[in-house]
Amino acid sequence: MATGAEYGLKKIVWQRIKDTIIADCRKSEVWKILILDQFTTRLLSSCCKMSDLMSEGITIVEDIYKNREPVPEMKAIYFMTPTAKCVEAFINDFKPKPKYRAAYVFFTDYCPDELFDKMKKNCAKHIKVCKEINISFLPHEAQVFTCDNPEAFKSIYSPNSQDRGQTLEMIADQIVTLCATLDEYPGVRYKRDSALEYGKQLAELVDNKLARHYELEDNSKIKAKTAAQLLIVDRALDPVSPILHELTYQAMAYDLIPMKDNTYEYKAKDGSKKEALLNEEDELWVKLRHMHIAEVTGRIPKLVKDISAGRNEKQSADGKITIGALSQLMKKMPAFRKQFTQKTVHVSLAEDLMDHYKKYVEKLCKAEQDLAVGADAEGQKVKDPMRTLLPVLLNQYDTTDKIRAVLLYIFSLNGTTEENLTKLIQNVKIEHETGYILNWKHLGVPIVSTPSMFSSRKLSRRDRSDQETYNVSRWTPVIKDVMEDAVENKLEVKDWPFQSECPSALNGSRAVSARQKHKGSSPDDLRSGSRLIVFLLGGVSPSEMRCAYEVTHANKSCEVIIGSTHILTPRDLLQDIFNLGKQPMEKFTIEEDKP
């Protein structure tokens, strides 16, 4: 399994796949072919390895859209999304002549009647099994999931969107499959927002679809609500966290290092280019990802030593290596090589991040933190945010970093005047690309202040002054306040209305749910207890992902799971914001001018 965590979404998803797809096909002794589409390929890759599939009798994994040689003596497992494109590709595999001996068909989600009827009409005699397994989300980490849909951002927030309703419907379906996979029927709440009601719309859709899902279960008894809460949160609640330069390891890596699909490229000592996948298979990554960069640079040698502890070769009493010990040592060589590679990767990554930090990020962070928090490191209120912003604008930072600082300035004021905004845009020299700033209004974030805004209530924050350890890392994502308030049953109903209530709301007593999951005593056993599921509409940042783990750690009997349409990086978010005002074929990218 591709998870280094003791429990988590990846493990749950893989277990569900084994209990459904694999179990149904295990009855036959014949080795099988597994055929996937783009989404199910990513889904399987996120929670298992090829060796796991081979141990279950699957020898070949194929792409449903590619030309394949017929293997008429083998049975094929089709794991695919219920789309017209997938169904058409499936039918083509059996007409005019079948490529495989039989087909076991598994859909990620509900298959529309017209597609099901089309399959039945064309391929009924070849289909041995046809099921919907309700997994249409990606388990990104142990406590993080995504809908794998970055395009949803534009569909939801663009003023010219033609498919907003359809996109919200699709996201609601994906959230329902997450709840079904976790065996939860949660109470649903949303953040009330006077500007936009997308969160409310999504909450209504999810609640109605959950009700229908559990009514359609084969059981004669309708499933009761479980002791879980689902919070629907709009991106406008906290525009600061995804824009700020964060100094924890994972957040810095996502922000400062160009990476695709969590793959880090680095140079080895011999000068050759290497690639490393930063995921939960990497023990060091799991231990380091939420640490401050100052702690990471000091802990890498110790952590490598900890991982290696207890794995040294056993020696006989006279100090000589026995034949048995030598055999054990040879078996452990792959593990030693893996640890050495991990150490090399993280030493390189930490050095890369520190280079960026020393060059320009350190100077930016003080101004950004003062603007975000509204006070300096000594706790003195920032009376004139423009004085804080000015050094950033006058310095030789690249355009992106200046835009980020300007946005933090505007967010701190809850919007600025038209005159001031024009001057800021001219200063950053984005007169022809004003969308990077102005388009935030489409998310419901105030950019231009109006008289009515001066009376609007400022978001109250928890006092964390006793928790602060680094002057350049004083900001805490708003979602952490929300999570803690939800766990302690302190969310105001007027701000967080119930779409539907759960019978036993999460509370400060840490009462453990009576529902037990996969009983056992090993560390790998799944948690029992209540769950808080948070869905951030419009993307989730690494700093917000970290909060789910921190709140879970502080409240042992409540597991917090966070998800979104996709994972945000500051630069990608700015590009998405800019594109809200562009027509589909128009493209523009910020020009870089690194110091």
XYZ file of C-alpha atoms in Angstrom:
595
model
C 0.000 0.000 0.000
C 1.228 3.445 -0.865
C 0.856 4.951 2.561
C 3.389 5.497 5.299
C 0.660 6.553 7.709
C -0.643 4.254 10.427
C -4.178 4.733 9.152
C -5.837 6.896 6.573
C -7.885 7.397 3.476
C -5.462 5.543 1.217
C -5.669 2.437 3.346
C -9.468 2.637 3.546
C -9.810 3.074 -0.231
C -7.484 0.165 -1.013
C -9.347 -2.048 1.436
C -12.662 -1.118 -0.183
C -11.273 -1.917 -3.641
C -10.062 -5.292 -2.366
C -13.418 -6.001 -0.715
C -15.363 -5.189 -3.886
C -13.443 -5.411 -7.150
C -10.810 -7.944 -6.073
C -13.175 -10.093 -3.981
C -15.671 -10.443 -6.844
C -12.940 -11.523 -9.224
C -10.991 -13.721 -6.804
C -13.422 -16.620 -7.276
C -11.796 -17.396 -10.621
C -8.282 -18.864 -10.712
C -7.581 -17.285 -14.108
C -5.101 -14.379 -14.139
C -6.751 -11.169 -15.237
C -6.187 -7.879 -17.035
C -7.124 -4.613 -15.310
C -8.356 -1.868 -17.637
C -8.482 1.724 -16.343
C -9.323 5.227 -17.510
C -7.337 8.347 -16.578
C -9.097 8.939 -13.260
C -9.071 5.332 -12.039
C -5.389 5.078 -12.981
C -4.669 7.998 -10.657
C -6.936 6.509 -8.007
C -5.204 3.110 -8.025
C -1.759 4.732 -8.146
C -2.594 6.757 -5.046
C -3.371 3.752 -2.839
C -1.566 0.649 -4.122
C 1.433 -0.619 -6.071
C 1.703 -3.004 -9.002
C 2.991 -5.684 -6.623
C -0.257 -5.387 -4.623
C -2.271 -5.958 -7.786
C -0.123 -8.901 -8.885
C -0.618 -10.578 -5.529
C -4.357 -10.413 -6.260
C -4.039 -12.188 -9.624
C -3.793 -9.148 -11.916
C -0.928 -9.421 -14.395
C -1.488 -6.544 -16.808
C -2.817 -2.984 -16.388
C -4.079 -1.282 -19.556
C -5.503 2.084 -20.677
C -9.095 1.772 -21.880
C -8.547 4.356 -24.620
C -5.445 2.803 -26.179
C -5.333 0.142 -28.871
C -4.767 -3.260 -27.270
C -4.064 -6.691 -28.621
C -6.920 -9.175 -27.998
C -6.291 -11.764 -25.272
C -9.362 -13.982 -25.676
C -8.261 -16.519 -23.054
C -8.134 -13.903 -20.248
C -10.837 -12.166 -18.255
C -10.776 -8.366 -17.991
C -11.661 -6.144 -15.057
C -12.917 -2.723 -16.147
C -12.631 -0.056 -13.431
C -13.885 3.192 -14.923
C -15.905 6.360 -14.494
C -19.520 6.191 -15.715
C -19.093 8.450 -18.752
C -20.252 8.074 -22.348
C -16.625 8.014 -23.501
C -15.698 5.112 -21.204
C -18.820 3.113 -22.062
C -18.191 3.596 -25.779
C -14.596 2.385 -25.384
C -15.833 -0.635 -23.421
C -18.382 -1.583 -26.084
C -15.707 -1.300 -28.782
C -13.699 -3.970 -26.932
C -16.495 -6.498 -27.520
C -17.791 -5.486 -30.934
C -17.601 -6.891 -33.489
C -15.360 -9.511 -31.854
C -14.599 -9.743 -28.096
C -11.025 -9.006 -27.031
C -11.424 -10.860 -23.749
C -13.096 -13.970 -22.408
C -15.374 -12.005 -20.071
C -15.778 -8.596 -18.463
C -16.102 -7.623 -14.804
C -17.297 -3.999 -14.859
C -16.927 -1.658 -11.878
C -17.966 1.993 -12.015
C -16.566 4.599 -9.631
C -20.042 6.082 -9.144
C -23.687 5.836 -10.193
C -24.040 4.885 -13.858
C -26.858 6.724 -15.679
C -29.635 4.456 -16.972
C -29.035 5.353 -20.615
C -25.370 4.263 -20.408
C -26.228 1.094 -18.526
C -28.919 0.206 -21.092
C -26.471 0.838 -23.938
C -23.950 -1.576 -22.387
C -26.650 -4.152 -21.752
C -27.903 -3.940 -25.325
C -24.467 -4.385 -26.882
C -22.466 -6.541 -24.467
C -24.808 -8.295 -22.023
C -23.541 -11.822 -22.697
C -19.929 -10.821 -22.030
C -20.545 -9.017 -18.707
C -20.193 -11.284 -15.656
C -20.360 -8.512 -13.029
C -21.501 -4.864 -13.215
C -21.311 -2.804 -10.018
C -20.960 0.764 -8.739
C -18.408 0.946 -5.905
C -18.800 4.625 -4.911
C -15.222 5.902 -4.963
C -14.992 8.979 -7.173
C -12.490 10.983 -5.120
C -8.705 10.737 -4.813
C -7.092 9.967 -1.427
C -4.236 12.470 -1.600
C -2.870 11.784 1.896
C -3.908 9.946 5.045
C -6.312 12.787 5.944
C -6.598 14.700 2.651
C -8.748 14.017 -0.410
C -9.405 15.833 -3.684
C -11.965 15.700 -6.483
C -9.043 15.807 -8.933
C -10.739 18.682 -10.725
C -8.731 21.958 -10.922
C -11.004 23.101 -13.761
C -13.893 23.330 -11.277
C -12.430 26.617 -10.012
C -13.280 28.428 -13.234
C -16.596 26.603 -13.651
C -17.735 27.779 -10.222
C -16.302 31.291 -9.950
C -16.192 32.606 -13.508
C -18.890 35.234 -14.115
C -19.352 33.708 -17.579
C -19.654 30.104 -16.351
C -22.096 27.939 -18.283
C -21.656 24.803 -16.163
C -21.616 25.985 -12.545
C -24.654 23.933 -11.566
C -23.354 20.826 -13.302
C -19.951 21.207 -11.611
C -21.504 21.591 -8.147
C -23.611 18.476 -8.825
C -20.489 16.509 -9.748
C -18.587 17.698 -6.670
C -21.560 16.770 -4.472
C -21.551 13.259 -5.956
C -17.846 12.920 -5.180
C -18.305 14.072 -1.574
C -21.109 11.535 -1.149
C -18.798 8.731 -2.304
C -16.215 9.887 0.265
C -18.841 9.660 3.014
C -19.954 6.241 1.735
C -16.347 4.987 1.684
C -15.925 6.132 5.305
C -19.330 4.625 6.172
C -20.476 8.006 7.461
C -23.857 9.732 7.166
C -22.839 13.131 8.551
C -24.756 16.183 9.575
C -24.078 18.960 7.054
C -23.278 22.611 7.803
C -22.078 25.473 5.636
C -20.552 28.926 6.111
C -23.165 31.587 5.635
C -21.915 34.211 3.180
C -23.835 37.264 2.019
C -21.734 37.673 -1.137
C -21.990 34.186 -2.652
C -24.114 31.151 -1.902
C -22.130 28.433 -3.643
C -21.322 26.819 -0.284
C -25.002 26.756 0.625
C -25.921 25.304 -2.771
C -23.289 22.581 -2.416
C -24.439 21.765 1.138
C -28.025 21.329 -0.086
C -26.912 19.091 -2.948
C -24.697 16.934 -0.727
C -27.372 16.520 1.945
C -30.045 15.527 -0.582
C -27.704 13.109 -2.370
C -26.609 11.538 0.933
C -30.248 10.920 1.822
C -30.927 9.327 -1.559
C -27.739 7.262 -1.399
C -28.576 5.684 1.928
C -32.225 5.198 0.990
C -31.071 3.213 -2.060
C -28.937 0.842 0.016
C -29.883 -2.807 -0.173
C -30.635 -2.897 3.542
C -34.311 -2.772 4.432
C -33.484 -0.404 7.283
C -32.615 3.182 6.312
C -29.187 4.188 7.657
C -29.273 6.632 10.552
C -27.070 9.703 10.795
C -23.653 8.982 12.274
C -21.666 11.019 14.797
C -19.861 13.011 12.115
C -20.044 16.523 10.762
C -19.416 17.763 7.234
C -18.540 21.446 6.896
C -18.765 23.133 3.490
C -16.444 26.157 3.358
C -15.949 28.634 0.541
C -12.466 29.816 -0.467
C -13.441 33.424 0.363
C -13.405 32.570 4.081
C -9.607 32.770 4.024
C -7.913 34.287 0.962
C -4.731 34.910 2.994
C -3.448 31.364 3.647
C -2.962 30.272 0.011
C -1.203 33.567 -0.877
C 1.201 33.858 2.064
C 4.758 32.467 1.937
C 4.448 29.531 4.379
C 7.635 28.208 5.990
C 6.674 24.641 6.808
C 8.457 22.028 4.689
C 5.610 20.799 2.476
C 4.122 24.246 1.934
C 7.525 25.704 0.967
C 8.202 22.844 -1.432
C 4.830 23.290 -3.174
C 5.341 27.059 -3.347
C 9.002 27.483 -4.282
C 9.964 24.328 -6.220
C 8.394 23.577 -9.623
C 6.810 20.162 -9.138
C 4.328 18.097 -11.109
C 2.350 15.308 -9.452
C 4.451 15.646 -6.273
C 7.638 14.826 -8.192
C 10.797 16.661 -7.109
C 13.700 16.927 -9.553
C 17.187 17.309 -8.145
C 20.831 16.851 -9.084
C 22.766 13.916 -7.708
C 26.405 14.230 -6.624
C 27.556 12.921 -10.001
C 25.612 15.727 -11.729
C 22.885 13.481 -13.123
C 19.237 14.496 -12.831
C 17.113 12.465 -10.437
C 13.411 12.403 -9.591
C 11.772 11.666 -6.248
C 8.109 11.208 -5.460
C 7.144 13.091 -2.306
C 4.383 10.940 -0.860
C 3.588 8.810 2.173
C 5.804 5.969 0.977
C 8.673 8.241 2.021
C 9.029 7.942 5.800
C 11.129 11.087 6.068
C 8.611 13.128 4.072
C 5.807 12.076 6.423
C 7.863 13.066 9.463
C 9.167 16.336 8.033
C 6.334 17.750 5.915
C 4.582 19.735 8.673
C 7.744 20.974 10.411
C 9.071 24.518 10.131
C 12.035 24.724 7.757
C 14.295 25.757 10.676
C 13.471 22.470 12.417
C 13.825 20.424 9.226
C 17.401 21.498 8.563
C 18.368 20.457 12.063
C 16.411 17.194 12.180
C 17.271 15.423 8.952
C 20.395 13.638 10.305
C 18.586 12.548 13.473
C 15.500 11.315 11.626
C 17.545 9.222 9.237
C 19.303 7.705 12.232
C 15.945 6.993 13.905
C 14.620 5.202 10.832
C 17.764 3.088 10.666
C 17.634 2.260 14.391
C 17.134 -1.399 15.120
C 17.920 -2.404 11.528
C 21.645 -2.986 11.927
C 23.025 -6.450 11.327
C 22.977 -8.869 14.244
C 26.328 -10.118 15.372
C 27.343 -13.195 17.315
C 28.681 -12.922 20.865
C 32.322 -12.819 19.692
C 31.573 -9.904 17.388
C 31.758 -11.892 14.134
C 28.892 -11.816 11.638
C 27.218 -15.213 11.494
C 25.923 -16.829 8.296
C 22.368 -16.198 9.481
C 23.098 -12.548 10.206
C 24.727 -12.136 6.789
C 21.599 -13.586 5.164
C 19.445 -11.118 7.107
C 21.744 -8.266 6.092
C 21.384 -9.127 2.397
C 17.598 -9.119 2.752
C 17.733 -5.659 4.282
C 19.897 -4.095 1.576
C 16.912 -2.669 -0.395
C 15.682 -0.971 2.781
C 19.122 0.536 3.415
C 19.284 1.811 -0.172
C 15.806 3.307 0.177
C 16.772 5.128 3.383
C 19.960 6.446 1.785
C 17.981 7.742 -1.205
C 15.432 9.417 1.059
C 18.228 11.122 2.999
C 19.812 12.387 -0.240
C 16.468 13.683 -1.512
C 15.601 15.601 1.634
C 19.054 17.039 2.135
C 18.843 18.365 -1.425
C 15.272 19.659 -1.023
C 16.023 21.348 2.312
C 19.067 23.048 0.779
C 17.021 24.234 -2.216
C 14.358 25.691 0.061
C 16.900 27.417 2.299
C 18.555 28.966 -0.767
C 15.219 30.519 -1.744
C 14.580 31.600 1.826
C 17.912 33.358 2.238
C 17.758 35.058 -1.189
C 14.386 36.771 -0.863
C 11.668 34.894 1.059
C 12.983 35.841 4.515
C 12.645 39.569 3.780
C 9.188 39.113 2.285
C 7.917 37.090 5.229
C 8.160 39.860 7.833
C 6.020 42.233 5.750
C 3.578 39.469 4.793
C 3.136 38.331 8.398
C 2.578 41.892 9.650
C -0.083 42.468 6.985
C -1.792 39.114 7.531
C -1.810 39.205 11.332
C -2.401 42.961 11.611
C 0.390 43.283 14.168
C 4.177 43.108 14.219
C 6.328 40.490 15.950
C 6.182 42.488 19.214
C 2.394 42.487 19.123
C 2.054 46.153 18.163
C -0.905 46.836 15.878
C -0.044 47.764 12.279
C -1.561 51.255 12.078
C -0.476 52.020 8.524
C -0.377 48.875 6.322
C 0.963 50.936 3.391
C 4.202 51.579 5.301
C 4.546 47.805 5.681
C 3.860 47.181 1.990
C 6.054 49.948 0.554
C 9.491 48.266 1.049
C 8.229 45.237 -0.900
C 7.063 47.402 -3.792
C 10.352 49.347 -3.895
C 12.515 46.213 -3.822
C 13.572 44.031 -6.767
C 11.153 41.184 -6.102
C 9.500 39.405 -8.998
C 6.028 40.400 -10.174
C 4.304 37.439 -8.555
C 5.668 38.221 -5.091
C 4.651 41.872 -5.408
C 1.133 40.849 -6.429
C 0.952 38.549 -3.393
C 2.033 41.374 -1.078
C -0.468 43.813 -2.622
C -3.255 41.273 -2.160
C -2.350 40.783 1.507
C -2.453 44.551 1.939
C -5.927 44.725 0.361
C -7.183 41.735 2.386
C -5.944 43.386 5.593
C -8.105 46.447 4.856
C -11.092 44.428 3.635
C -10.777 46.324 0.353
C -9.150 49.603 -0.685
C -10.214 52.711 -2.630
C -10.336 52.843 -6.434
C -7.651 55.537 -6.411
C -5.303 53.544 -4.200
C -5.929 50.367 -6.194
C -5.005 52.117 -9.451
C -1.709 53.327 -7.938
C -0.872 49.834 -6.652
C -1.532 48.261 -10.056
C 0.664 50.870 -11.734
C 3.440 50.292 -9.223
C 3.482 46.532 -9.873
C 3.227 47.264 -13.627
C 0.248 45.014 -14.331
C -1.999 47.618 -15.970
C -2.910 45.108 -18.681
C -3.214 42.164 -16.279
C -5.358 43.688 -13.533
C -7.312 40.439 -13.278
C -4.684 39.042 -10.897
C -6.112 41.454 -8.327
C -9.568 42.539 -9.498
C -10.900 39.049 -10.213
C -10.875 38.133 -6.518
C -14.254 39.878 -6.405
C -15.691 36.856 -8.239
C -14.881 34.794 -5.131
C -16.704 37.274 -2.928
C -13.461 38.772 -1.578
C -13.687 42.609 -1.199
C -11.132 44.364 -3.385
C -12.662 47.844 -3.746
C -14.056 49.154 -0.472
C -17.535 50.619 -0.202
C -19.098 52.620 2.652
C -21.149 49.606 3.755
C -17.991 47.548 4.283
C -16.712 49.752 7.080
C -19.504 48.492 9.317
C -18.984 44.826 8.396
C -17.963 42.501 11.205
C -14.270 41.553 11.264
C -13.609 37.823 11.483
C -12.780 36.988 15.105
C -9.654 34.861 15.573
C -8.391 32.643 18.369
C -5.572 34.013 20.494
C -2.495 31.919 19.752
C 0.152 34.266 21.085
C 1.395 31.596 23.501
C 1.935 29.136 20.614
C 4.092 31.339 18.408
C 7.698 30.258 18.007
C 8.902 32.021 14.850
C 8.422 35.717 14.072
C 8.163 34.938 10.366
C 5.443 32.309 10.900
C 2.802 33.944 13.085
C -0.214 33.453 10.828
C -2.572 30.526 11.443
C -5.026 29.507 8.708
C -8.630 30.445 9.506
C -9.724 26.869 8.857
C -7.869 25.731 11.995
C -10.084 28.008 14.113
C -13.110 26.523 12.356
C -11.958 22.943 12.950
C -11.275 23.569 16.645
C -14.606 25.341 17.127
C -16.426 22.479 15.400
C -14.714 19.839 17.537
C -15.513 21.828 20.699
C -19.103 22.486 19.535
C -18.511 26.256 19.478
C -19.504 27.135 15.906
C -22.174 29.835 15.914
C -25.378 28.586 14.270
C -26.029 32.015 12.752
C -22.685 31.807 10.926
C -22.732 28.041 10.330
C -26.347 26.973 9.708
C -27.267 23.289 9.782
C -28.398 21.838 6.476
C -28.999 18.722 8.580
C -27.872 17.788 12.080
C -26.116 14.670 13.256
C -27.564 12.927 16.328
C -24.450 13.382 18.458
C -22.614 16.571 17.558
C -18.877 16.755 18.075
C -18.120 18.356 21.388
C -15.368 19.159 23.820
C -15.990 16.013 25.882
C -14.184 13.933 23.243
C -16.877 11.272 23.468
C -15.956 8.337 21.268
C -18.565 7.111 18.815
C -20.040 3.712 19.611
C -19.467 2.718 16.007
C -16.304 0.635 15.717
C -14.350 0.223 12.509
C -12.247 -2.815 11.680
C -11.565 -3.969 15.253
C -8.016 -4.907 16.041
C -5.072 -3.976 18.175
C -2.311 -3.309 15.669
C -1.161 0.266 14.895
C -2.497 -0.122 11.369
C -6.073 -0.514 12.551
C -8.378 2.238 11.368
C -9.474 4.762 13.958
C -12.762 4.573 15.769
C -14.441 7.727 17.010
C -16.174 10.759 15.558
C -15.109 12.453 12.338
C -15.062 16.027 11.133
C -14.978 16.306 7.338
C -14.130 19.738 5.939
C -14.599 20.523 2.254
C -13.020 23.733 0.950
C -14.688 24.867 -2.257
C -12.069 26.457 -4.525
C -8.925 24.571 -3.544
C -6.989 23.731 -0.380
C -3.456 24.902 0.470
C -0.763 22.768 2.154
C -0.951 24.913 5.315
C -4.678 24.134 5.574
C -4.006 20.433 4.986
C -1.570 20.536 7.886
C -4.292 21.880 10.185
C -6.320 18.660 9.809
C -3.425 16.665 11.273
C -2.733 19.169 14.050
C -6.349 19.273 15.241
C -6.619 15.471 15.039
C -3.455 15.130 17.112
C -4.824 17.508 19.756
C -8.221 15.747 19.879
C -7.425 12.053 19.866
C -11.024 10.812 19.541
C -11.918 13.031 16.583
C -10.321 12.541 13.192
C -10.338 15.584 10.907
C -10.358 14.968 7.163
C -9.995 17.864 4.741
C -10.670 17.928 1.021
C -11.242 20.143 -1.980
C -11.524 20.192 -5.723
C -7.710 20.338 -5.938
C -4.485 21.241 -4.114
C -3.450 24.899 -4.389
C -0.081 26.489 -4.920
C 0.165 30.311 -4.780
C 1.218 30.689 -8.415
C -1.440 28.310 -9.725
C -4.091 30.099 -7.688
C -3.090 33.492 -9.076
C -3.239 32.080 -12.600
C -6.689 30.623 -11.898
C -7.865 33.976 -10.529
C -6.571 35.783 -13.612
C -8.236 33.287 -15.949
C -11.658 33.979 -14.429
C -11.861 37.042 -16.638
C -10.484 35.395 -19.767
C -12.314 33.668 -22.576
C -11.654 29.894 -22.923
C -8.976 30.241 -25.635
C -7.097 33.146 -24.032
C -3.942 32.416 -22.082
C -1.531 34.528 -20.088
C 1.271 33.750 -17.677
C 3.042 36.068 -15.255
C 6.494 37.007 -16.498
C 9.158 36.093 -13.983
C 12.120 38.228 -13.015
C 13.748 36.467 -10.091
C 16.265 38.427 -8.067
